[in-house]
Amino acid sequence: MSDSDAEQAQGLLPDMTDQLTGPYLDLVRTLIPDLAGKVMVFIDWAYLLNCLNAIRSGTDTGIIDVAKFGAKLVGRRRLIRIYVYDGKIERPPNDMWRERQAGQQRFEAALAHVPDVEIRWGRLQFTEGRQPRQKGVDVLLSLDMLRFALKSNYDTAILVSGDGDYADVVRMVKDEGKRVELVAFPESRSWTLLQAADTCVEVDMAFLTDCWRTQVYESAGPGEDGATQSGGLFGSRWMEQPLRND
């Protein structure tokens, strides 16, 4: 297919895609990738890890591969970028949290080398009782979703979260003519958020079968050989209690 033919097809076929299903739609998307539109993925990382901790058995040791997970959600559509949102640990109160802070830094360094993936930080602070509280993570994710929609950086936003606080920004994004796909665990999702999104993909262990890393994210530094370790901040059980967004 020549460039001129492809451009003509892109102008004619969008109205027909609603009538195409199954292999016919897959064929069209393969021939003309941009027909399916641009997609950005927004991942509430603490939500994802907390849900995994709740449903996994004690023998599970793998962790999510961000790139594989995002690619599976996007499918044959055009991926623009995957954004991961989490709270950066500030002033860890004890050795356990200092170790987790080091793991978080390794995770950040490792993701810096993964194409089309960017991590965005809020803050993780601690109460007087040493309970962790996220600050600004939900606001940052919401602002990014909205400003990228206003700039038409994407046609579809994939939101990985179950937090009902995102329902308002989902509606705003839809008002800009964008599509919002929610990705959530059925045991942990807000009904308000579910109603606001255009559609919902339910995640379970079967869905994640081909999205695992067998090793912890690690970044080699001075004097290190880059060998991975089991456990750590981004292993299967880095969080013992759910985080609260303030």
XYZ file of C-alpha atoms in Angstrom:
246
model
C 0.000 0.000 0.000
C 1.459 3.374 -1.007
C 1.549 6.370 1.335
C -1.204 8.099 -0.637
C -3.393 4.996 -0.509
C -2.852 4.725 3.240
C -3.798 8.369 3.770
C -6.956 7.912 1.717
C -7.857 4.785 3.671
C -7.343 6.578 6.956
C -9.830 9.191 5.834
C -12.464 6.708 4.682
C -12.299 3.825 7.128
C -12.853 5.304 10.612
C -16.622 5.404 10.091
C -16.533 1.742 9.032
C -14.612 0.384 12.015
C -17.690 0.310 14.217
C -19.092 -2.310 11.815
C -15.933 -4.439 11.818
C -15.306 -7.151 14.372
C -12.857 -9.922 15.114
C -10.230 -10.754 12.482
C -11.479 -8.112 10.038
C -10.851 -5.298 12.503
C -7.481 -6.814 13.449
C -6.514 -6.884 9.769
C -7.423 -3.227 9.280
C -5.476 -2.233 12.398
C -2.455 -4.186 11.183
C -2.490 -2.505 7.757
C -3.162 0.963 9.155
C -1.895 1.130 12.782
C -2.874 4.771 13.333
C -6.499 3.947 12.525
C -7.007 2.665 16.054
C -5.718 5.926 17.502
C -3.069 6.987 19.986
C -3.058 5.458 23.463
C -1.501 6.538 26.752
C -1.442 4.333 29.855
C -1.674 5.807 33.364
C -0.797 3.353 36.156
C -1.549 3.931 39.840
C 1.393 1.811 40.984
C 0.465 1.498 44.668
C -3.039 0.359 43.679
C -1.610 -2.288 41.371
C 0.807 -3.643 43.970
C -1.716 -3.632 46.802
C -4.226 -5.570 44.695
C -1.576 -8.093 43.707
C -0.595 -8.562 47.342
C -4.218 -9.305 48.201
C -4.760 -12.055 45.625
C -1.407 -13.787 45.317
C -0.306 -16.888 47.175
C 2.674 -16.949 49.499
C 4.764 -18.785 46.913
C 4.496 -16.083 44.246
C 7.750 -14.174 43.810
C 7.504 -12.436 40.431
C 6.684 -8.795 39.821
C 4.930 -6.931 37.057
C 6.920 -6.033 33.967
C 5.677 -2.518 33.249
C 6.410 -2.618 29.518
C 4.778 -6.028 28.991
C 1.733 -5.048 31.043
C 1.251 -1.788 29.155
C 1.768 -3.433 25.774
C -0.873 -6.045 26.570
C -3.382 -3.349 27.500
C -2.692 -1.351 24.343
C -2.744 -4.322 21.974
C -2.288 -3.394 18.312
C -3.039 0.245 18.850
C -0.366 2.943 18.773
C 1.295 3.328 22.179
C 2.471 6.852 22.944
C 3.728 6.373 26.486
C 3.188 4.492 29.748
C 3.169 6.648 32.880
C 3.722 5.082 36.307
C 2.658 7.098 39.370
C 3.902 6.492 42.890
C 4.949 8.284 46.059
C 8.675 8.854 46.494
C 9.764 7.884 49.995
C 10.829 10.899 52.048
C 12.613 10.690 55.392
C 12.223 6.943 55.968
C 11.551 6.365 59.689
C 13.497 3.104 60.106
C 15.874 0.654 58.439
C 13.047 -1.220 56.732
C 11.865 1.909 54.954
C 15.425 2.962 54.155
C 15.869 -0.374 52.407
C 12.648 0.203 50.511
C 13.810 3.677 49.574
C 16.962 2.153 48.056
C 14.809 -0.326 46.140
C 12.670 2.522 44.877
C 15.749 4.314 43.589
C 16.878 1.176 41.765
C 13.425 0.833 40.230
C 13.532 4.433 39.006
C 16.997 3.944 37.498
C 15.920 0.735 35.767
C 12.779 2.262 34.250
C 14.870 5.123 32.875
C 16.180 2.667 30.279
C 12.784 1.204 29.299
C 11.431 2.761 26.073
C 8.104 4.609 26.251
C 7.869 4.315 30.062
C 8.121 7.241 32.471
C 7.718 7.298 36.236
C 6.069 10.309 37.850
C 6.578 10.951 41.542
C 4.362 12.304 44.244
C 5.549 11.977 47.836
C 5.362 9.252 50.441
C 5.391 10.763 53.914
C 4.868 9.288 57.357
C 2.532 10.163 60.197
C 3.688 10.392 63.803
C 2.687 6.745 64.094
C 4.958 5.933 61.135
C 2.043 5.136 58.842
C 2.781 5.860 55.151
C 0.618 8.417 53.347
C 0.831 9.333 49.682
C 0.749 13.032 48.868
C -0.075 14.443 45.475
C -0.012 11.213 43.478
C -3.686 11.297 42.504
C -3.500 15.006 41.665
C -0.463 14.473 39.438
C -2.095 11.598 37.562
C -5.324 13.558 37.099
C -3.524 16.647 35.808
C -1.515 14.606 33.323
C -4.588 12.810 32.001
C -6.420 16.094 31.517
C -3.607 18.208 30.062
C -2.596 15.490 27.596
C -6.246 15.195 26.538
C -6.468 18.957 26.004
C -3.334 18.782 23.834
C -4.757 15.774 21.924
C -1.684 13.728 22.795
C -3.902 10.637 22.886
C -7.231 9.361 21.653
C -7.651 6.745 24.386
C -6.488 6.859 27.996
C -6.033 3.562 29.824
C -6.308 4.126 33.571
C -5.076 1.401 35.910
C -6.748 2.198 39.223
C -9.836 1.561 41.293
C -9.916 4.893 43.128
C -13.231 6.703 42.850
C -11.450 10.052 43.180
C -10.514 9.733 39.507
C -14.132 9.703 38.341
C -14.274 13.472 37.839
C -11.164 13.670 35.670
C -12.388 10.684 33.647
C -15.577 12.608 32.857
C -13.567 15.717 31.933
C -11.377 13.709 29.577
C -14.462 12.196 27.939
C -15.894 15.694 27.509
C -12.830 16.443 25.371
C -13.858 13.659 23.011
C -11.406 11.090 24.340
C -12.088 7.502 25.309
C -11.209 6.198 28.784
C -10.651 2.511 29.464
C -10.496 1.478 33.104
C -8.270 -1.435 34.133
C -9.057 -2.710 37.620
C -9.287 -5.725 39.870
C -12.936 -6.709 40.431
C -12.374 -6.976 44.194
C -11.056 -3.414 44.446
C -12.732 -0.837 42.256
C -15.037 2.080 42.809
C -18.511 1.823 41.337
C -18.412 5.572 40.645
C -15.206 5.191 38.639
C -16.574 2.161 36.823
C -19.647 4.120 35.751
C -17.554 7.079 34.579
C -15.257 5.073 32.277
C -16.241 3.971 28.782
C -15.298 0.370 29.471
C -13.518 -1.735 32.071
C -10.956 -4.503 31.691
C -10.972 -6.841 34.690
C -7.522 -7.954 35.806
C -6.795 -11.237 37.558
C -3.862 -13.625 37.795
C -4.833 -15.320 34.532
C -4.784 -11.987 32.691
C -1.274 -11.291 34.010
C 0.208 -14.652 32.989
C 2.524 -13.167 30.368
C 3.233 -9.886 32.200
C 5.682 -11.045 34.875
C 9.332 -10.413 35.496
C 11.144 -13.263 37.214
C 13.582 -10.842 38.845
C 13.356 -7.593 40.760
C 14.114 -4.397 38.859
C 17.752 -3.589 39.492
C 20.212 -1.027 38.226
C 23.933 -1.673 38.435
C 25.939 1.076 40.091
C 29.579 1.535 41.095
C 30.917 -1.715 42.469
C 27.772 -3.630 41.530
C 27.368 -6.301 38.891
C 23.680 -5.668 38.318
C 22.653 -8.982 39.886
C 19.049 -9.000 40.990
C 17.745 -9.789 44.429
C 14.494 -11.352 45.529
C 12.058 -9.242 47.517
C 12.676 -5.521 47.924
C 10.405 -2.565 47.428
C 9.019 -3.676 44.104
C 8.796 -7.374 44.853
C 5.557 -9.156 45.576
C 4.972 -7.731 49.041
C 6.547 -4.340 49.444
C 3.492 -2.829 51.125
C 1.983 -4.338 54.255
C -1.013 -2.030 54.373
C -2.897 -0.036 51.744
C -1.716 3.510 51.178
C -4.014 6.448 51.550
C -3.939 9.411 49.186
C -4.166 12.782 50.902
